JSON list of C-alpha atoms in Angstrom, two decimals:
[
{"chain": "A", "resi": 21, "resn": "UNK", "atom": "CA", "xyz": [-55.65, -163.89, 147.10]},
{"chain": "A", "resi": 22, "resn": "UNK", "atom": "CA", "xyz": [-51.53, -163.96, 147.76]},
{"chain": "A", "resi": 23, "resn": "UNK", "atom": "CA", "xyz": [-49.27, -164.64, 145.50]},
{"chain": "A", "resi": 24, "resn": "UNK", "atom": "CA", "xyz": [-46.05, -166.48, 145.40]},
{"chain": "A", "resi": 25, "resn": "UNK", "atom": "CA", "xyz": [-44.15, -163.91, 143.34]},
{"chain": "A", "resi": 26, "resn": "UNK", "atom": "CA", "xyz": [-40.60, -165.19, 143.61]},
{"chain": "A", "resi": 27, "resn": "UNK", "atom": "CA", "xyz": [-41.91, -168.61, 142.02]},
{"chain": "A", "resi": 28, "resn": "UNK", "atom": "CA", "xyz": [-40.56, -169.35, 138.46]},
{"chain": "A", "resi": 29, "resn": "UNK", "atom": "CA", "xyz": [-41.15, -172.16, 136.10]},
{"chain": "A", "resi": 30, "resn": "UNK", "atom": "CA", "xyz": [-38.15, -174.97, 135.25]},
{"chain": "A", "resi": 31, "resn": "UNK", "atom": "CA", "xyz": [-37.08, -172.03, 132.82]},
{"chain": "A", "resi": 32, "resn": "UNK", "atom": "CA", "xyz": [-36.49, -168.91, 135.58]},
{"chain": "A", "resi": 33, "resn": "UNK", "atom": "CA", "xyz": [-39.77, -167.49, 133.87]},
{"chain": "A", "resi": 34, "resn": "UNK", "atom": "CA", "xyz": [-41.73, -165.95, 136.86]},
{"chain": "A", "resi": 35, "resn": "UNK", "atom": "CA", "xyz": [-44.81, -167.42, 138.01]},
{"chain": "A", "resi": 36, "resn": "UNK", "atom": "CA", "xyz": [-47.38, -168.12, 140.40]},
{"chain": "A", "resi": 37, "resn": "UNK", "atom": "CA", "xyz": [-50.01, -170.59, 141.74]},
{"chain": "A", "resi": 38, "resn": "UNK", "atom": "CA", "xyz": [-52.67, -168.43, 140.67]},
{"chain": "A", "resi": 39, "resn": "UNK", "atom": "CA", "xyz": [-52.54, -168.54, 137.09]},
{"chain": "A", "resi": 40, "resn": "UNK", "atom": "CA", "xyz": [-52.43, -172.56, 136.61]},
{"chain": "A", "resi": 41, "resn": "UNK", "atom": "CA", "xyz": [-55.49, -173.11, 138.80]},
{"chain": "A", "resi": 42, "resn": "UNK", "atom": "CA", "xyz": [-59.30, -172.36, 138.35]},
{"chain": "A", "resi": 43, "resn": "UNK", "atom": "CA", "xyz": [-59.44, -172.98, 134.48]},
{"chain": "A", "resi": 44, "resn": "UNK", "atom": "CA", "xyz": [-62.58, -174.99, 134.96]},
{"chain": "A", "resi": 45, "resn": "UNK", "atom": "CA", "xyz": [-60.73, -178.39, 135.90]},
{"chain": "A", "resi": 46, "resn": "UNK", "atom": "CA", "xyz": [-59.62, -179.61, 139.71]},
{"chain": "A", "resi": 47, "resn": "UNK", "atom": "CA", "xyz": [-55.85, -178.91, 139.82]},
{"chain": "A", "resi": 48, "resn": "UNK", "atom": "CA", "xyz": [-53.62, -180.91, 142.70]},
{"chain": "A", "resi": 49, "resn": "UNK", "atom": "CA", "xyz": [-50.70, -179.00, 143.14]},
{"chain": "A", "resi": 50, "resn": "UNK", "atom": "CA", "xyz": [-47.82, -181.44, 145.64]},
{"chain": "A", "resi": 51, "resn": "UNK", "atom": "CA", "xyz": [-45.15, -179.57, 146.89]},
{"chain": "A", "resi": 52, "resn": "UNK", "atom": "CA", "xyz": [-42.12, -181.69, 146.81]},
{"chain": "A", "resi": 53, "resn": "UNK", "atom": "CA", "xyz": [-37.79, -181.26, 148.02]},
{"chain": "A", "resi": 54, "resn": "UNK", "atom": "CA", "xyz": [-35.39, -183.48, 145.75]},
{"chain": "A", "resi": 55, "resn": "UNK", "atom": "CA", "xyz": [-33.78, -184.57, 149.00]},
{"chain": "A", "resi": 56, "resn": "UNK", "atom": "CA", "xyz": [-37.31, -185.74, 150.38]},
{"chain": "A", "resi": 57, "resn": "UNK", "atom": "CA", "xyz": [-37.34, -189.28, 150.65]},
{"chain": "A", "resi": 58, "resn": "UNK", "atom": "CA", "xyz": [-41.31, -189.75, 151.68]},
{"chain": "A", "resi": 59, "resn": "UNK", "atom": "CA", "xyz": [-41.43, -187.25, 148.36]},
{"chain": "A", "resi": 60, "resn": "UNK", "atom": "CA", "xyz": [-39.08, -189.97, 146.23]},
{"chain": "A", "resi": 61, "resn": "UNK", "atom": "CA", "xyz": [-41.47, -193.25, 147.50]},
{"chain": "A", "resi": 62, "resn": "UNK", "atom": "CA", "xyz": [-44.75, -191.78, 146.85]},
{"chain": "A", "resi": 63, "resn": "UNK", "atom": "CA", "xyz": [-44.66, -189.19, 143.40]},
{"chain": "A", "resi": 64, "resn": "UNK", "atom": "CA", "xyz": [-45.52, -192.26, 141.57]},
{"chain": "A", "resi": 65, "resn": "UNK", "atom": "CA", "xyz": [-48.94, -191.90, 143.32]},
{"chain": "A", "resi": 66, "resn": "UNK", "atom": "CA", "xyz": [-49.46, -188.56, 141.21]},
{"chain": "A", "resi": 67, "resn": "UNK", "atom": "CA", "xyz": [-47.86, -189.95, 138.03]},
{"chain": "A", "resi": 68, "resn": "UNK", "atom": "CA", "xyz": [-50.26, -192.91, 137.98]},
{"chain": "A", "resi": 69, "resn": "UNK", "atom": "CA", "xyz": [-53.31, -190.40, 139.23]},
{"chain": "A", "resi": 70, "resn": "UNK", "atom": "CA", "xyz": [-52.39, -188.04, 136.51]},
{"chain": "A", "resi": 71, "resn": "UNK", "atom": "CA", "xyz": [-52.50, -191.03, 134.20]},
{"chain": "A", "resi": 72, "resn": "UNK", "atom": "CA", "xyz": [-55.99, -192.09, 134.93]},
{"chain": "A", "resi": 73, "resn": "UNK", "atom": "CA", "xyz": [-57.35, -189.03, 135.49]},
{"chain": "A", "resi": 74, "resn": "UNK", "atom": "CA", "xyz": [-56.21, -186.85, 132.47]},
{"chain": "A", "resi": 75, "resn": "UNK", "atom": "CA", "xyz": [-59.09, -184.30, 133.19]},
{"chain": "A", "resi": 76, "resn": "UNK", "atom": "CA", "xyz": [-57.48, -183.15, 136.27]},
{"chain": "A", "resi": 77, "resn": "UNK", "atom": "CA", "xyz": [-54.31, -180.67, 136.29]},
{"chain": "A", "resi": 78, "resn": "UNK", "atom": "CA", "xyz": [-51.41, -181.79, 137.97]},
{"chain": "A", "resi": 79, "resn": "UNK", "atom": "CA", "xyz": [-48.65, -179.11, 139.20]},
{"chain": "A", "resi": 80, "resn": "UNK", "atom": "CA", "xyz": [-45.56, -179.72, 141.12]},
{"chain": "A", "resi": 81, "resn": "UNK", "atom": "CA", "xyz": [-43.53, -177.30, 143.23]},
{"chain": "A", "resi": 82, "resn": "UNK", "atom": "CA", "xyz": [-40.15, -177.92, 144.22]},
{"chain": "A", "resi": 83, "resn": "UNK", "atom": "CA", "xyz": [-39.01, -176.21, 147.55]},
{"chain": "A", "resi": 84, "resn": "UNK", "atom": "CA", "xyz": [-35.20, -177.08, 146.54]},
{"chain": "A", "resi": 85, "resn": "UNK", "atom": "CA", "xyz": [-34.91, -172.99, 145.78]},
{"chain": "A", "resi": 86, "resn": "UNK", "atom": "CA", "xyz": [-32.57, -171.72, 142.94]},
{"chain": "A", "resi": 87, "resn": "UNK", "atom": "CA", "xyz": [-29.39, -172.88, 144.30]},
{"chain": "A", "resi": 88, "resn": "UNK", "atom": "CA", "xyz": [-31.27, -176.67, 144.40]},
{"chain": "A", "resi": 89, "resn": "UNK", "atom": "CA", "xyz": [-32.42, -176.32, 140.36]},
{"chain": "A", "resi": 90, "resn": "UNK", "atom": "CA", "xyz": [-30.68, -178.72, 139.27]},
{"chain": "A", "resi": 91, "resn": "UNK", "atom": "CA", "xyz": [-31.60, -181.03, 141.83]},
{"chain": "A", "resi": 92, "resn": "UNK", "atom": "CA", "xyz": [-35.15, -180.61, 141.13]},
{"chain": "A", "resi": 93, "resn": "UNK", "atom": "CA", "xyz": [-34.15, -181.30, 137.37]},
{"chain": "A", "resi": 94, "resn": "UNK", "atom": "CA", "xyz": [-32.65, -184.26, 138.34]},
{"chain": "A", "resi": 95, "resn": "UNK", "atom": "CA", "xyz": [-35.79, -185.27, 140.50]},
{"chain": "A", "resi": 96, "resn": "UNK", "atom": "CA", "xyz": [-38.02, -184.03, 137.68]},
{"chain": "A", "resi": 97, "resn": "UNK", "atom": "CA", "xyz": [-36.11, -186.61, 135.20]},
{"chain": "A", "resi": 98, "resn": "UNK", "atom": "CA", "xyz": [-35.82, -189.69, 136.89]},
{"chain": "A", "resi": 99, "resn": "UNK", "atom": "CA", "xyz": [-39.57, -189.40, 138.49]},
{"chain": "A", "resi": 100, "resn": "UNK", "atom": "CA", "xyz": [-40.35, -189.04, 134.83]},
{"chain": "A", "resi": 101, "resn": "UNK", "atom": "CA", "xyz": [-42.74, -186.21, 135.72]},
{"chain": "A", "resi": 102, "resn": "UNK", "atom": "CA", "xyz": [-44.31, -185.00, 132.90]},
{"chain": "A", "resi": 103, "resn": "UNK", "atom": "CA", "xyz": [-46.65, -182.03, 134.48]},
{"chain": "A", "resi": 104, "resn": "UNK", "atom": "CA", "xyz": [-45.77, -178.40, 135.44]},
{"chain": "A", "resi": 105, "resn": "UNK", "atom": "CA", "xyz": [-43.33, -178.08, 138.26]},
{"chain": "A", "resi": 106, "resn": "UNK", "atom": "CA", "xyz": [-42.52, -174.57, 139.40]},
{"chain": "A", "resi": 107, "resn": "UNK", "atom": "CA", "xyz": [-39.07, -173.77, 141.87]},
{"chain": "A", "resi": 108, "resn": "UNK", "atom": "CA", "xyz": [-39.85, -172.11, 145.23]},
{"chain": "A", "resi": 109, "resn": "UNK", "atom": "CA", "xyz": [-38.28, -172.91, 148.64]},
{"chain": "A", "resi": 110, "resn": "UNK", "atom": "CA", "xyz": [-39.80, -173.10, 151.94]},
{"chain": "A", "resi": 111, "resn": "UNK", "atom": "CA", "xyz": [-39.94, -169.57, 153.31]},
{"chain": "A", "resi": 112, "resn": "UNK", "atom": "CA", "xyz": [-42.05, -168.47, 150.07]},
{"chain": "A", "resi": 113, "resn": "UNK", "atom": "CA", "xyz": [-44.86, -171.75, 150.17]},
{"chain": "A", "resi": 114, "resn": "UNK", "atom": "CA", "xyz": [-44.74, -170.69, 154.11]},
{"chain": "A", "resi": 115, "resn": "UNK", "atom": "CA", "xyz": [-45.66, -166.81, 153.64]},
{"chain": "A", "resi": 116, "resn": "UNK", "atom": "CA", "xyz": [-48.30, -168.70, 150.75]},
{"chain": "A", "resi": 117, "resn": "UNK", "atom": "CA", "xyz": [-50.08, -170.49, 152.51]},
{"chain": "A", "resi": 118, "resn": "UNK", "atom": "CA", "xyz": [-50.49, -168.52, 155.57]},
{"chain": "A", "resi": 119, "resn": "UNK", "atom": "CA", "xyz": [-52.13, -165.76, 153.24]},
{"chain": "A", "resi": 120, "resn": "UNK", "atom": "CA", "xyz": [-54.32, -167.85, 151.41]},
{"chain": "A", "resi": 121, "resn": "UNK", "atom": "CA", "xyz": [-55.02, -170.89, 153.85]},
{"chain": "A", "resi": 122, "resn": "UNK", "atom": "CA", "xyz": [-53.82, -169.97, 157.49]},
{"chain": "A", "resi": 123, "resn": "UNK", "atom": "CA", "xyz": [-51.89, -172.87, 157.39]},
{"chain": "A", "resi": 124, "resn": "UNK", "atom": "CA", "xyz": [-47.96, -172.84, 157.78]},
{"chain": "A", "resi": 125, "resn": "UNK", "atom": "CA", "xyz": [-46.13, -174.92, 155.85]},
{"chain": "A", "resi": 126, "resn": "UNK", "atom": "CA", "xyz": [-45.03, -178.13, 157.60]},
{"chain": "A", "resi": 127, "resn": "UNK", "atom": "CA", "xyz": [-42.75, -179.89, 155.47]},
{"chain": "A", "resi": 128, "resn": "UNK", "atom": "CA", "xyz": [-43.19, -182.27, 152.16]},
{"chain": "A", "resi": 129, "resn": "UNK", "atom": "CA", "xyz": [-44.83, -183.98, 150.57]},
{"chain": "A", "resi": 130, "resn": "UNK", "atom": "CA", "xyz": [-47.87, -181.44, 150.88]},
{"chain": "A", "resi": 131, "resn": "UNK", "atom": "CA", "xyz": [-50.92, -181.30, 148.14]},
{"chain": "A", "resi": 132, "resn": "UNK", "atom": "CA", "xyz": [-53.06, -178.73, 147.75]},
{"chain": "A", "resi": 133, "resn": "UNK", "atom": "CA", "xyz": [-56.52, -178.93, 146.18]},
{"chain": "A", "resi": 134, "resn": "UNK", "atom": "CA", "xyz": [-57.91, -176.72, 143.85]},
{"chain": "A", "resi": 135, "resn": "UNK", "atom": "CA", "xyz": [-61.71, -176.77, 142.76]},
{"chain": "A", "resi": 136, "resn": "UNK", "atom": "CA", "xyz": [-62.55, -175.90, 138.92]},
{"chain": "A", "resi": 137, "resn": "UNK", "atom": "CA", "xyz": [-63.24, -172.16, 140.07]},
{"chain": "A", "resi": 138, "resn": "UNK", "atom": "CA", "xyz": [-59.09, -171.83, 141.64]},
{"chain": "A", "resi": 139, "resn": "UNK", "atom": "CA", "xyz": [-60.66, -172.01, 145.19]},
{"chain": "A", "resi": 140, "resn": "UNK", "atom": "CA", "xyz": [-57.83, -173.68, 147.47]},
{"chain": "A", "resi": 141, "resn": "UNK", "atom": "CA", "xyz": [-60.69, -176.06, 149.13]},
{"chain": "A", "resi": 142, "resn": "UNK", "atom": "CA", "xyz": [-57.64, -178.56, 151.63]},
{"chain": "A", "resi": 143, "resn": "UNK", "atom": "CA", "xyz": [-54.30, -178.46, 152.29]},
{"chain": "A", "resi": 144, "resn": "UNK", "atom": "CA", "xyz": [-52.95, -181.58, 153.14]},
{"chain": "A", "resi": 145, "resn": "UNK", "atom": "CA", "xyz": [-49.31, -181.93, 154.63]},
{"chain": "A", "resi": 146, "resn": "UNK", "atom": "CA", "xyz": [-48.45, -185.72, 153.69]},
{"chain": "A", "resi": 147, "resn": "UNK", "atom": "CA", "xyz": [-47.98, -188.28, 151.44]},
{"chain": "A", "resi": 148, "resn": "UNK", "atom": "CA", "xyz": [-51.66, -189.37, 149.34]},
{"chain": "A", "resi": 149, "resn": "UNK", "atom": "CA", "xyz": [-52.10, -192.29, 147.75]},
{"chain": "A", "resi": 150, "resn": "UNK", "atom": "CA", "xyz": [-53.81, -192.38, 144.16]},
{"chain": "A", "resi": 151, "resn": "UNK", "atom": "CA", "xyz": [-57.06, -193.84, 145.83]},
{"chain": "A", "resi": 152, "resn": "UNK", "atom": "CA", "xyz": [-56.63, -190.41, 148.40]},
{"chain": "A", "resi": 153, "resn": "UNK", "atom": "CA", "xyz": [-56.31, -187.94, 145.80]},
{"chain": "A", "resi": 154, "resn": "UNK", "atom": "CA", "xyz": [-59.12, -189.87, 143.66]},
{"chain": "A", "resi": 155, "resn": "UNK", "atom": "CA", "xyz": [-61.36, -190.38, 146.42]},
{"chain": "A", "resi": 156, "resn": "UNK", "atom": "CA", "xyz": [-61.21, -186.63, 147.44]},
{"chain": "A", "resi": 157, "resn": "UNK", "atom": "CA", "xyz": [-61.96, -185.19, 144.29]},
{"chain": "A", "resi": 158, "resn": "UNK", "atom": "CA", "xyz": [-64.91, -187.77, 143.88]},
{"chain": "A", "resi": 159, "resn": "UNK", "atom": "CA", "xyz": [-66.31, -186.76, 147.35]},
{"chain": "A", "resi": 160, "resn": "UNK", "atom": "CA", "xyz": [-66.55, -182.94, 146.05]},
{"chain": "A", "resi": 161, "resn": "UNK", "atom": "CA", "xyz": [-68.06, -184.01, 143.22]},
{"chain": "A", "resi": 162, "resn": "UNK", "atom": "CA", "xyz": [-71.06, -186.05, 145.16]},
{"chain": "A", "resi": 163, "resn": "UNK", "atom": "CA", "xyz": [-72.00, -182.84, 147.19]},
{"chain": "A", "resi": 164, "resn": "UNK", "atom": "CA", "xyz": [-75.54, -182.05, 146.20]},
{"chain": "A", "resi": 165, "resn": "UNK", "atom": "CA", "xyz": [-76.62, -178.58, 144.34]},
{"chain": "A", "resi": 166, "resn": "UNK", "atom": "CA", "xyz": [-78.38, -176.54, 145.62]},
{"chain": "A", "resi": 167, "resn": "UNK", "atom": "CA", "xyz": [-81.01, -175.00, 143.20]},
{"chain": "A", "resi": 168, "resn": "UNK", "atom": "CA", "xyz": [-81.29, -171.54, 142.86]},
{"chain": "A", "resi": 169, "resn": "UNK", "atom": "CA", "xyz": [-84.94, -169.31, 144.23]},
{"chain": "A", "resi": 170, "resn": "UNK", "atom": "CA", "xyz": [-87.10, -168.85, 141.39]}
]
């Protein structure tokens, strides 16, 4: 699966997608710009989700790039976000999601959806409500096993 290499944390430490999902829990990753203002109106949806749903990992990714850091700090501070948010820009979550979902990047907000195993199961390019992003993970979770051959 592709990596984002150029990705760093909110402290320039290099990073990637790949090693905050699959840990056994549904991770939501919403890609998000500073200057968005859908992005502005609706993060509270993921702050209150997060909230409620403590057993699901939250990560944000800002597309403001390096020169836009301290915008996404700024964003970051007075969303009160208290998850993970990683700094990319647009070309990178472009070239990432073409290799791992055939999708091109269309603009923000965008979530992505994780299952516990780090599968990218949807990509979905627009604002979700908390009921959205609660009612998708609950829809996964009503699929029925399928027991294995004896």
């Amino acid at each position: 699966m592709a990596s984002a290499y150029a990705m760093t944390d909110m402290n320039d430490k290099p990073t990637n997608i790949q090693t905050l999902v699959g840990k056994g829990k549904w991770t939501v990753v919403e890609i998000w710009a500073s200057d968005c203002r859908m992005c502005q109106l609706s993060i509270q949806h993921i702050v209150n989700f997060k909230t409620a749903h403590p057993e699901v990992d939250i990560v944000g990714i800002s597309v403001d790039g390096t020169q836009g850091k301290a915008d996404a700090q700024t964003f970051i501070g007075e969303q009160h976000l208290t998850f993970p948010n990683l700094l990319s820009d647009k070309q990178e979550m472009d070239q990432y999601l073409f290799a791992t979902a055939e999708k091109n990047f269309i603009g923000t907000p965008t979530f992505l959806f994780y299952d516990p195993q780090g599968k990218l199961l949807t990509v979905q390019a627009k604002a979700l409500t908390e009921k959205e992003l609660s009612g998708f993970i609950d829809s996964q979770g009503s699929q029925p096993e399928i027991a294995e051959p004896c």
